[in-house]
């Protein structure tokens, strides 16, 4: 399998990841080694309901080859490599691990360690998603540099390193501002995209998980779910048009001081999901967009969005999250498990250079957790 990073570059990225995990572990009172990315999360049990009669012939491969119901885990998460309050600006992750053989019982985190990365034949199909149609960073080195320069620095160095990073990556800054400010209202009404392309059979696709608002709605939700933000975004943009960096910071401070008056709990997003699941199930449409050509739907230029006009999303399965209560045993297994785009079964794959690099990066992150936490199930 080819990728856009040399072995030397991959080794450098892996060393950076270890440094990031060391840094955040040193800041942790219990010195726990967490994921280098998406450190804060929680897991729910789910099932993927596939009706093959609604799957196009060219996509009837792998798990989509026949009608069935497959167990799955869903890990909701933040984006950074550190644990912070949900109100803090951050992207949101939605990692789905589908048990292709239909057997979730008995699977634990340690088994993820033995699964091959980048080769068919594993037990699961992992689909990794965030709440943006394009990834915030479109290369693995940029992702690692972002974490290091904007998070894993001594406090007095952060203004210098963060300014240096964003001056060289204006697209990342723009995506972060629009995607994380103001924060979302509920994960139950957020759409998640794979961002990077995957393969079903010989067809390249991008996945998305679109919430079924009618199923996911509960008392207290806004009448219109279209804007899943805690505040009207215009209240922020009105303050920053042509403003200096200092003025932008002041506008942000004002917004967050308002939000803190209404958002009382640092884990409000997970509390909201558990409250909803205590009352009713949740559901997302598992959708795909089809690759057309390198001009309209490029495979490697990830900042070039596959728009609905160029490739319309359509549903090929349902992700059903049944009514449930928090299960500590599941949290342990799922938190210790590795979610990796290199975990897939026959009939599936990915052409994405970013995903190819993530095979190695995420495996390194999982290995560090395993070795430092001295937990036999930390993968």
mmCIF file of C-alpha atoms in Angstrom:
data_model
loop_
_atom_site.group_PDB
_atom_site.id
_atom_site.type_symbol
_atom_site.label_atom_id
_atom_site.label_comp_id
_atom_site.label_asym_id
_atom_site.label_seq_id
_atom_site.Cartn_x
_atom_site.Cartn_y
_atom_site.Cartn_z
ATOM 1 C CA UNK A 1 0.000 0.000 0.000
ATOM 2 C CA UNK A 2 1.422 3.374 -1.011
ATOM 3 C CA UNK A 3 1.166 6.556 1.001
ATOM 4 C CA UNK A 4 2.433 10.111 0.698
ATOM 5 C CA UNK A 5 4.806 9.851 3.680
ATOM 6 C CA UNK A 6 8.164 8.132 3.563
ATOM 7 C CA UNK A 7 9.125 5.683 6.297
ATOM 8 C CA UNK A 8 11.385 8.375 7.775
ATOM 9 C CA UNK A 9 8.490 10.844 7.838
ATOM 10 C CA UNK A 10 6.200 8.272 9.453
ATOM 11 C CA UNK A 11 8.837 7.612 12.117
ATOM 12 C CA UNK A 12 9.087 11.359 12.800
ATOM 13 C CA UNK A 13 5.298 11.579 13.161
ATOM 14 C CA UNK A 14 5.259 8.594 15.535
ATOM 15 C CA UNK A 15 7.974 10.233 17.665
ATOM 16 C CA UNK A 16 5.923 13.441 17.788
ATOM 17 C CA UNK A 17 2.854 11.451 18.869
ATOM 18 C CA UNK A 18 4.789 9.858 21.705
ATOM 19 C CA UNK A 19 5.946 13.323 22.766
ATOM 20 C CA UNK A 20 2.372 14.624 22.743
ATOM 21 C CA UNK A 21 1.164 11.725 24.879
ATOM 22 C CA UNK A 22 4.068 12.227 27.296
ATOM 23 C CA UNK A 23 3.192 15.922 27.607
ATOM 24 C CA UNK A 24 -0.498 15.397 28.320
ATOM 25 C CA UNK A 25 0.176 12.447 30.658
ATOM 26 C CA UNK A 26 2.515 14.658 32.717
ATOM 27 C CA UNK A 27 -0.374 17.128 33.099
ATOM 28 C CA UNK A 28 -2.765 14.384 34.216
ATOM 29 C CA UNK A 29 -3.024 13.918 38.032
ATOM 30 C CA UNK A 30 -3.152 10.127 37.510
ATOM 31 C CA UNK A 31 -0.582 10.235 34.700
ATOM 32 C CA UNK A 32 -2.883 8.319 32.378
ATOM 33 C CA UNK A 33 -1.790 7.994 28.769
ATOM 34 C CA UNK A 34 -4.724 8.839 26.527
ATOM 35 C CA UNK A 35 -5.258 8.952 22.790
ATOM 36 C CA UNK A 36 -3.008 11.436 21.011
ATOM 37 C CA UNK A 37 -6.175 12.712 19.300
ATOM 38 C CA UNK A 38 -9.805 12.552 20.457
ATOM 39 C CA UNK A 39 -8.743 11.972 24.073
ATOM 40 C CA UNK A 40 -12.090 12.652 25.750
ATOM 41 C CA UNK A 41 -14.927 10.354 24.772
ATOM 42 C CA UNK A 42 -17.637 7.906 25.739
ATOM 43 C CA UNK A 43 -19.107 4.860 24.037
ATOM 44 C CA UNK A 44 -22.558 3.498 23.311
ATOM 45 C CA UNK A 45 -23.745 0.212 21.896
ATOM 46 C CA UNK A 46 -25.407 0.377 18.500
ATOM 47 C CA UNK A 47 -26.425 -1.751 15.548
ATOM 48 C CA UNK A 48 -26.137 -1.236 11.799
ATOM 49 C CA UNK A 49 -29.328 -2.257 10.017
ATOM 50 C CA UNK A 50 -28.700 -3.131 6.366
ATOM 51 C CA UNK A 51 -31.436 -3.708 3.786
ATOM 52 C CA UNK A 52 -29.563 -4.956 0.707
ATOM 53 C CA UNK A 53 -32.526 -4.137 -1.539
ATOM 54 C CA UNK A 54 -31.733 -0.457 -0.930
ATOM 55 C CA UNK A 55 -27.987 -0.809 -1.595
ATOM 56 C CA UNK A 56 -26.869 -0.221 -5.206
ATOM 57 C CA UNK A 57 -25.372 -3.270 -6.908
ATOM 58 C CA UNK A 58 -21.879 -1.737 -7.067
ATOM 59 C CA UNK A 59 -21.897 -1.309 -3.278
ATOM 60 C CA UNK A 60 -23.117 -4.802 -2.376
ATOM 61 C CA UNK A 61 -19.749 -5.886 -1.024
ATOM 62 C CA UNK A 62 -18.355 -6.554 2.421
ATOM 63 C CA UNK A 63 -20.851 -5.844 5.168
ATOM 64 C CA UNK A 64 -23.297 -4.434 2.617
ATOM 65 C CA UNK A 65 -23.448 -7.643 0.557
ATOM 66 C CA UNK A 66 -26.674 -8.841 2.165
ATOM 67 C CA UNK A 67 -29.451 -7.772 4.490
ATOM 68 C CA UNK A 68 -28.480 -8.116 8.145
ATOM 69 C CA UNK A 69 -28.158 -6.392 11.498
ATOM 70 C CA UNK A 70 -24.615 -6.022 12.829
ATOM 71 C CA UNK A 71 -23.595 -4.937 16.331
ATOM 72 C CA UNK A 72 -21.428 -1.846 16.632
ATOM 73 C CA UNK A 73 -19.799 0.538 19.083
ATOM 74 C CA UNK A 74 -19.993 4.295 18.648
ATOM 75 C CA UNK A 75 -17.446 6.526 20.347
ATOM 76 C CA UNK A 76 -18.437 10.177 20.652
ATOM 77 C CA UNK A 77 -15.391 12.334 21.344
ATOM 78 C CA UNK A 78 -13.666 15.687 21.270
ATOM 79 C CA UNK A 79 -10.861 16.357 18.805
ATOM 80 C CA UNK A 80 -7.852 17.342 20.902
ATOM 81 C CA UNK A 81 -5.397 15.108 22.732
ATOM 82 C CA UNK A 82 -6.430 16.446 26.117
ATOM 83 C CA UNK A 83 -9.540 16.287 28.290
ATOM 84 C CA UNK A 84 -11.320 19.604 28.627
ATOM 85 C CA UNK A 85 -14.797 20.988 29.285
ATOM 86 C CA UNK A 86 -17.290 20.426 26.481
ATOM 87 C CA UNK A 87 -17.852 24.167 26.207
ATOM 88 C CA UNK A 88 -14.227 24.654 25.089
ATOM 89 C CA UNK A 89 -13.808 25.177 21.324
ATOM 90 C CA UNK A 90 -13.197 21.802 19.686
ATOM 91 C CA UNK A 91 -14.340 19.593 16.827
ATOM 92 C CA UNK A 92 -16.451 16.521 17.627
ATOM 93 C CA UNK A 93 -15.629 12.946 16.684
ATOM 94 C CA UNK A 94 -17.931 10.023 15.912
ATOM 95 C CA UNK A 95 -16.008 6.766 15.487
ATOM 96 C CA UNK A 96 -17.995 3.668 14.508
ATOM 97 C CA UNK A 97 -16.665 0.136 14.997
ATOM 98 C CA UNK A 98 -18.868 -2.399 13.193
ATOM 99 C CA UNK A 99 -18.480 -6.080 14.110
ATOM 100 C CA UNK A 100 -18.539 -7.666 10.672
ATOM 101 C CA UNK A 101 -18.946 -11.223 11.932
ATOM 102 C CA UNK A 102 -21.935 -10.217 14.050
ATOM 103 C CA UNK A 103 -20.154 -11.076 17.307
ATOM 104 C CA UNK A 104 -19.648 -8.209 19.738
ATOM 105 C CA UNK A 105 -19.861 -10.380 22.845
ATOM 106 C CA UNK A 106 -16.430 -11.276 24.136
ATOM 107 C CA UNK A 107 -14.611 -8.619 22.100
ATOM 108 C CA UNK A 108 -12.340 -6.485 24.244
ATOM 109 C CA UNK A 109 -9.837 -3.709 23.714
ATOM 110 C CA UNK A 110 -6.849 -6.050 23.714
ATOM 111 C CA UNK A 111 -8.145 -7.809 20.604
ATOM 112 C CA UNK A 112 -7.822 -4.575 18.621
ATOM 113 C CA UNK A 113 -4.077 -4.849 18.992
ATOM 114 C CA UNK A 114 -4.001 -8.003 16.877
ATOM 115 C CA UNK A 115 -6.137 -6.606 14.093
ATOM 116 C CA UNK A 116 -4.193 -5.812 10.916
ATOM 117 C CA UNK A 117 -3.889 -2.194 9.850
ATOM 118 C CA UNK A 118 -4.441 -1.621 6.180
ATOM 119 C CA UNK A 119 -5.134 -5.234 5.266
ATOM 120 C CA UNK A 120 -8.530 -6.918 4.922
ATOM 121 C CA UNK A 121 -9.255 -9.807 7.237
ATOM 122 C CA UNK A 122 -9.897 -8.101 10.567
ATOM 123 C CA UNK A 123 -12.968 -8.531 12.725
ATOM 124 C CA UNK A 124 -14.279 -4.986 12.432
ATOM 125 C CA UNK A 125 -14.915 -2.194 9.969
ATOM 126 C CA UNK A 126 -13.954 1.109 11.590
ATOM 127 C CA UNK A 127 -15.341 4.344 10.097
ATOM 128 C CA UNK A 128 -13.895 7.520 11.611
ATOM 129 C CA UNK A 129 -15.844 10.774 11.342
ATOM 130 C CA UNK A 130 -15.942 14.368 12.569
ATOM 131 C CA UNK A 131 -18.607 17.063 12.425
ATOM 132 C CA UNK A 132 -17.239 18.657 9.269
ATOM 133 C CA UNK A 133 -17.544 17.674 5.615
ATOM 134 C CA UNK A 134 -13.798 18.194 5.193
ATOM 135 C CA UNK A 135 -11.154 17.375 7.810
ATOM 136 C CA UNK A 136 -9.689 20.251 9.785
ATOM 137 C CA UNK A 137 -6.196 19.144 8.805
ATOM 138 C CA UNK A 138 -5.650 17.402 5.487
ATOM 139 C CA UNK A 139 -2.246 15.822 6.179
ATOM 140 C CA UNK A 140 -0.946 13.823 9.103
ATOM 141 C CA UNK A 141 2.081 16.084 9.773
ATOM 142 C CA UNK A 142 -0.231 19.128 9.907
ATOM 143 C CA UNK A 143 -2.459 17.335 12.405
ATOM 144 C CA UNK A 144 0.487 16.542 14.676
ATOM 145 C CA UNK A 145 1.959 20.051 14.308
ATOM 146 C CA UNK A 146 -1.414 21.549 15.220
ATOM 147 C CA UNK A 147 -1.607 19.550 18.449
ATOM 148 C CA UNK A 148 1.958 20.401 19.390
ATOM 149 C CA UNK A 149 1.961 24.111 18.544
ATOM 150 C CA UNK A 150 -1.495 25.004 19.853
ATOM 151 C CA UNK A 151 -1.848 22.654 22.841
ATOM 152 C CA UNK A 152 1.341 20.887 23.986
ATOM 153 C CA UNK A 153 3.518 23.865 24.818
ATOM 154 C CA UNK A 154 4.477 25.719 27.960
ATOM 155 C CA UNK A 155 1.910 28.468 28.586
ATOM 156 C CA UNK A 156 4.365 31.286 27.858
ATOM 157 C CA UNK A 157 5.247 29.727 24.487
ATOM 158 C CA UNK A 158 1.681 29.147 23.279
ATOM 159 C CA UNK A 159 1.015 32.637 21.825
ATOM 160 C CA UNK A 160 4.194 32.369 19.739
ATOM 161 C CA UNK A 161 3.811 28.770 18.548
ATOM 162 C CA UNK A 162 0.054 29.050 17.922
ATOM 163 C CA UNK A 163 0.446 32.291 15.960
ATOM 164 C CA UNK A 164 3.254 30.747 13.931
ATOM 165 C CA UNK A 165 1.174 27.655 13.162
ATOM 166 C CA UNK A 166 -2.002 29.486 12.128
ATOM 167 C CA UNK A 167 -0.115 32.043 10.024
ATOM 168 C CA UNK A 168 1.148 29.108 7.988
ATOM 169 C CA UNK A 169 -2.202 27.290 7.952
ATOM 170 C CA UNK A 170 -4.972 29.875 7.378
ATOM 171 C CA UNK A 171 -7.405 27.207 6.097
ATOM 172 C CA UNK A 172 -7.157 25.308 9.372
ATOM 173 C CA UNK A 173 -7.818 28.497 11.342
ATOM 174 C CA UNK A 174 -10.874 29.318 9.225
ATOM 175 C CA UNK A 175 -12.274 25.792 9.600
ATOM 176 C CA UNK A 176 -11.759 25.821 13.360
ATOM 177 C CA UNK A 177 -13.492 29.169 13.780
ATOM 178 C CA UNK A 178 -16.562 28.134 11.802
ATOM 179 C CA UNK A 179 -16.721 24.582 13.181
ATOM 180 C CA UNK A 180 -16.139 25.153 16.899
ATOM 181 C CA UNK A 181 -17.535 28.604 17.742
ATOM 182 C CA UNK A 182 -20.115 28.686 19.217
ATOM 183 C CA UNK A 183 -20.201 25.089 20.524
ATOM 184 C CA UNK A 184 -22.899 22.621 19.500
ATOM 185 C CA UNK A 185 -26.126 22.115 21.396
ATOM 186 C CA UNK A 186 -26.399 18.304 21.189
ATOM 187 C CA UNK A 187 -24.506 15.418 19.586
ATOM 188 C CA UNK A 188 -27.886 13.854 18.819
ATOM 189 C CA UNK A 189 -28.564 16.493 16.158
ATOM 190 C CA UNK A 190 -25.070 16.801 14.687
ATOM 191 C CA UNK A 191 -24.074 15.335 11.320
ATOM 192 C CA UNK A 192 -20.721 13.565 11.024
ATOM 193 C CA UNK A 193 -18.623 12.954 7.880
ATOM 194 C CA UNK A 194 -15.682 10.660 7.180
ATOM 195 C CA UNK A 195 -13.892 13.495 5.368
ATOM 196 C CA UNK A 196 -11.454 11.013 3.858
ATOM 197 C CA UNK A 197 -12.609 8.544 1.177
ATOM 198 C CA UNK A 198 -13.117 4.825 1.787
ATOM 199 C CA UNK A 199 -13.749 1.966 -0.633
ATOM 200 C CA UNK A 200 -16.658 -0.473 -0.916
ATOM 201 C CA UNK A 201 -15.810 -3.165 -3.456
ATOM 202 C CA UNK A 202 -14.056 -1.166 -6.185
ATOM 203 C CA UNK A 203 -16.095 2.012 -5.610
ATOM 204 C CA UNK A 204 -14.642 4.971 -3.714
ATOM 205 C CA UNK A 205 -17.076 6.659 -1.327
ATOM 206 C CA UNK A 206 -17.247 9.125 1.511
ATOM 207 C CA UNK A 207 -19.425 8.187 4.477
ATOM 208 C CA UNK A 208 -21.616 10.386 6.628
ATOM 209 C CA UNK A 209 -23.936 9.769 9.558
ATOM 210 C CA UNK A 210 -26.968 12.039 9.402
ATOM 211 C CA UNK A 211 -29.211 12.296 12.477
ATOM 212 C CA UNK A 212 -32.867 11.425 12.168
ATOM 213 C CA UNK A 213 -34.219 14.534 13.882
ATOM 214 C CA UNK A 214 -37.722 13.111 14.261
ATOM 215 C CA UNK A 215 -36.424 10.064 16.160
ATOM 216 C CA UNK A 216 -33.772 11.989 18.124
ATOM 217 C CA UNK A 217 -35.972 14.894 19.177
ATOM 218 C CA UNK A 218 -36.858 15.238 22.854
ATOM 219 C CA UNK A 219 -38.793 17.732 24.943
ATOM 220 C CA UNK A 220 -36.861 20.974 25.204
ATOM 221 C CA UNK A 221 -35.217 20.767 21.777
ATOM 222 C CA UNK A 222 -35.602 23.870 19.589
ATOM 223 C CA UNK A 223 -38.584 23.814 17.270
ATOM 224 C CA UNK A 224 -36.156 24.007 14.322
ATOM 225 C CA UNK A 225 -33.093 21.778 14.616
ATOM 226 C CA UNK A 226 -31.348 23.209 11.539
ATOM 227 C CA UNK A 227 -28.938 25.291 13.610
ATOM 228 C CA UNK A 228 -27.471 22.986 16.248
ATOM 229 C CA UNK A 229 -25.540 25.767 18.014
ATOM 230 C CA UNK A 230 -25.924 27.138 21.503
ATOM 231 C CA UNK A 231 -25.873 30.700 20.151
ATOM 232 C CA UNK A 232 -26.621 32.323 16.827
ATOM 233 C CA UNK A 233 -23.301 32.285 14.967
ATOM 234 C CA UNK A 234 -23.952 35.804 13.662
ATOM 235 C CA UNK A 235 -23.485 37.107 17.204
ATOM 236 C CA UNK A 236 -19.844 36.147 16.801
ATOM 237 C CA UNK A 237 -19.218 37.011 13.144
ATOM 238 C CA UNK A 238 -20.718 40.468 13.606
ATOM 239 C CA UNK A 239 -17.912 41.285 16.008
ATOM 240 C CA UNK A 240 -14.976 40.004 13.990
ATOM 241 C CA UNK A 241 -15.492 41.327 10.454
ATOM 242 C CA UNK A 242 -12.199 43.079 9.739
ATOM 243 C CA UNK A 243 -11.378 43.193 13.444
ATOM 244 C CA UNK A 244 -7.930 42.904 14.969
ATOM 245 C CA UNK A 245 -6.834 39.725 16.716
ATOM 246 C CA UNK A 246 -7.320 41.451 20.071
ATOM 247 C CA UNK A 247 -10.882 42.447 19.161
ATOM 248 C CA UNK A 248 -11.640 38.873 18.068
ATOM 249 C CA UNK A 249 -10.432 37.526 21.402
ATOM 250 C CA UNK A 250 -12.614 40.034 23.249
ATOM 251 C CA UNK A 251 -15.636 38.968 21.177
ATOM 252 C CA UNK A 252 -14.934 35.323 22.013
ATOM 253 C CA UNK A 253 -14.587 36.094 25.694
ATOM 254 C CA UNK A 254 -17.937 37.858 25.664
ATOM 255 C CA UNK A 255 -19.665 34.915 23.990
ATOM 256 C CA UNK A 256 -18.221 32.353 26.369
ATOM 257 C CA UNK A 257 -19.032 34.417 29.433
ATOM 258 C CA UNK A 258 -22.658 34.366 28.227
ATOM 259 C CA UNK A 259 -22.586 30.636 27.591
ATOM 260 C CA UNK A 260 -21.192 29.831 31.026
ATOM 261 C CA UNK A 261 -24.304 31.331 32.565
ATOM 262 C CA UNK A 262 -26.472 28.644 30.951
ATOM 263 C CA UNK A 263 -24.088 25.673 30.537
ATOM 264 C CA UNK A 264 -23.396 24.516 34.064
ATOM 265 C CA UNK A 265 -21.756 21.118 33.537
ATOM 266 C CA UNK A 266 -18.358 20.522 31.953
ATOM 267 C CA UNK A 267 -19.631 17.265 30.389
ATOM 268 C CA UNK A 268 -22.966 18.601 29.127
ATOM 269 C CA UNK A 269 -22.716 16.803 25.766
ATOM 270 C CA UNK A 270 -22.336 13.298 27.204
ATOM 271 C CA UNK A 271 -24.947 13.995 29.901
ATOM 272 C CA UNK A 272 -27.384 15.031 27.161
ATOM 273 C CA UNK A 273 -26.860 11.772 25.213
ATOM 274 C CA UNK A 274 -27.294 9.593 28.280
ATOM 275 C CA UNK A 275 -30.466 11.450 29.258
ATOM 276 C CA UNK A 276 -31.867 10.937 25.771
ATOM 277 C CA UNK A 277 -30.923 7.239 25.705
ATOM 278 C CA UNK A 278 -32.631 6.801 29.057
ATOM 279 C CA UNK A 279 -35.883 7.834 27.370
ATOM 280 C CA UNK A 280 -35.683 6.627 23.753
ATOM 281 C CA UNK A 281 -33.299 5.327 21.057
ATOM 282 C CA UNK A 282 -31.281 7.477 18.672
ATOM 283 C CA UNK A 283 -30.856 6.949 14.947
ATOM 284 C CA UNK A 284 -28.562 8.130 12.177
ATOM 285 C CA UNK A 285 -28.753 7.451 8.447
ATOM 286 C CA UNK A 286 -25.524 5.828 7.237
ATOM 287 C CA UNK A 287 -25.039 7.630 3.941
ATOM 288 C CA UNK A 288 -22.466 7.628 1.147
ATOM 289 C CA UNK A 289 -21.375 9.901 -1.653
ATOM 290 C CA UNK A 290 -19.923 8.238 -4.759
ATOM 291 C CA UNK A 291 -16.624 9.164 -6.380
ATOM 292 C CA UNK A 292 -17.219 10.770 -9.777
ATOM 293 C CA UNK A 293 -13.833 11.926 -11.044
ATOM 294 C CA UNK A 294 -10.687 13.635 -9.766
ATOM 295 C CA UNK A 295 -11.990 17.071 -10.699
ATOM 296 C CA UNK A 296 -15.379 16.953 -8.972
ATOM 297 C CA UNK A 297 -14.549 14.499 -6.174
ATOM 298 C CA UNK A 298 -10.762 14.339 -5.658
ATOM 299 C CA UNK A 299 -9.440 11.491 -3.535
ATOM 300 C CA UNK A 300 -6.411 13.235 -2.008
ATOM 301 C CA UNK A 301 -7.285 16.951 -2.014
ATOM 302 C CA UNK A 302 -9.387 16.679 1.128
ATOM 303 C CA UNK A 303 -10.086 20.409 1.391
ATOM 304 C CA UNK A 304 -11.959 20.150 -1.904
ATOM 305 C CA UNK A 305 -15.367 19.152 -0.550
ATOM 306 C CA UNK A 306 -17.532 16.574 -2.279
ATOM 307 C CA UNK A 307 -20.607 18.785 -2.449
ATOM 308 C CA UNK A 308 -24.171 17.520 -2.678
ATOM 309 C CA UNK A 309 -24.430 19.055 -6.144
ATOM 310 C CA UNK A 310 -21.440 17.032 -7.343
ATOM 311 C CA UNK A 311 -22.295 13.783 -5.547
ATOM 312 C CA UNK A 312 -25.562 13.538 -3.673
ATOM 313 C CA UNK A 313 -25.607 11.620 -0.376
ATOM 314 C CA UNK A 314 -27.953 8.648 -0.148
ATOM 315 C CA UNK A 315 -28.741 6.170 2.612
ATOM 316 C CA UNK A 316 -27.465 2.582 2.481
ATOM 317 C CA UNK A 317 -28.092 1.567 6.121
ATOM 318 C CA UNK A 318 -29.381 2.770 9.469
ATOM 319 C CA UNK A 319 -27.265 3.220 12.580
ATOM 320 C CA UNK A 320 -29.627 2.482 15.464
ATOM 321 C CA UNK A 321 -28.564 3.278 19.031
ATOM 322 C CA UNK A 322 -31.024 1.485 21.326
ATOM 323 C CA UNK A 323 -32.279 2.844 24.605
ATOM 324 C CA UNK A 324 -29.610 2.107 27.235
ATOM 325 C CA UNK A 325 -27.899 3.241 30.394
ATOM 326 C CA UNK A 326 -24.223 3.903 30.956
ATOM 327 C CA UNK A 327 -22.364 0.587 31.163
ATOM 328 C CA UNK A 328 -18.982 0.944 32.954
ATOM 329 C CA UNK A 329 -17.729 -2.363 31.501
ATOM 330 C CA UNK A 330 -18.453 -1.154 27.970
ATOM 331 C CA UNK A 331 -16.720 2.161 28.691
ATOM 332 C CA UNK A 332 -13.571 0.324 29.793
ATOM 333 C CA UNK A 333 -13.503 -1.954 26.756
ATOM 334 C CA UNK A 334 -14.400 0.729 24.255
ATOM 335 C CA UNK A 335 -12.067 3.372 25.678
ATOM 336 C CA UNK A 336 -9.205 0.893 25.597
ATOM 337 C CA UNK A 337 -10.009 -0.218 22.065
ATOM 338 C CA UNK A 338 -8.279 1.162 18.988
ATOM 339 C CA UNK A 339 -10.445 2.866 16.369
ATOM 340 C CA UNK A 340 -8.333 2.851 13.229
ATOM 341 C CA UNK A 341 -9.226 3.413 9.543
ATOM 342 C CA UNK A 342 -6.881 0.482 8.872
ATOM 343 C CA UNK A 343 -9.321 -1.887 10.561
ATOM 344 C CA UNK A 344 -11.488 -3.257 7.787
ATOM 345 C CA UNK A 345 -12.767 -6.512 6.370
ATOM 346 C CA UNK A 346 -12.820 -8.038 2.890
ATOM 347 C CA UNK A 347 -14.710 -5.845 0.463
ATOM 348 C CA UNK A 348 -13.596 -2.622 2.168
ATOM 349 C CA UNK A 349 -10.568 -0.344 2.146
ATOM 350 C CA UNK A 350 -9.430 3.249 1.724
ATOM 351 C CA UNK A 351 -7.473 5.058 -0.997
ATOM 352 C CA UNK A 352 -6.784 8.056 1.249
ATOM 353 C CA UNK A 353 -3.146 8.970 1.870
ATOM 354 C CA UNK A 354 -4.269 10.617 5.125
ATOM 355 C CA UNK A 355 -5.898 7.372 6.240
ATOM 356 C CA UNK A 356 -2.784 5.405 5.253
ATOM 357 C CA UNK A 357 -0.733 7.604 7.580
ATOM 358 C CA UNK A 358 -3.336 7.274 10.311
ATOM 359 C CA UNK A 359 -2.912 3.474 10.218
ATOM 360 C CA UNK A 360 0.559 3.930 11.681
ATOM 361 C CA UNK A 361 -0.101 7.027 13.794
ATOM 362 C CA UNK A 362 -3.139 5.587 15.569
ATOM 363 C CA UNK A 363 -1.403 2.267 16.102
ATOM 364 C CA UNK A 364 1.507 4.129 17.718
ATOM 365 C CA UNK A 365 -0.904 6.062 19.921
ATOM 366 C CA UNK A 366 -2.577 2.809 21.010
ATOM 367 C CA UNK A 367 0.774 1.096 21.637
ATOM 368 C CA UNK A 368 1.912 3.955 23.867
ATOM 369 C CA UNK A 369 -1.278 3.681 25.909
ATOM 370 C CA UNK A 370 -0.780 -0.051 26.240
ATOM 371 C CA UNK A 371 2.868 0.198 27.302
ATOM 372 C CA UNK A 372 2.603 3.127 29.710
ATOM 373 C CA UNK A 373 -0.734 2.347 31.358
ATOM 374 C CA UNK A 374 0.355 -1.271 31.891
ATOM 375 C CA UNK A 375 -3.136 -2.369 31.072
ATOM 376 C CA UNK A 376 -3.446 -5.601 29.068
ATOM 377 C CA UNK A 377 -6.586 -4.212 27.455
ATOM 378 C CA UNK A 378 -5.281 -0.766 26.486
ATOM 379 C CA UNK A 379 -5.542 -1.409 22.800
#
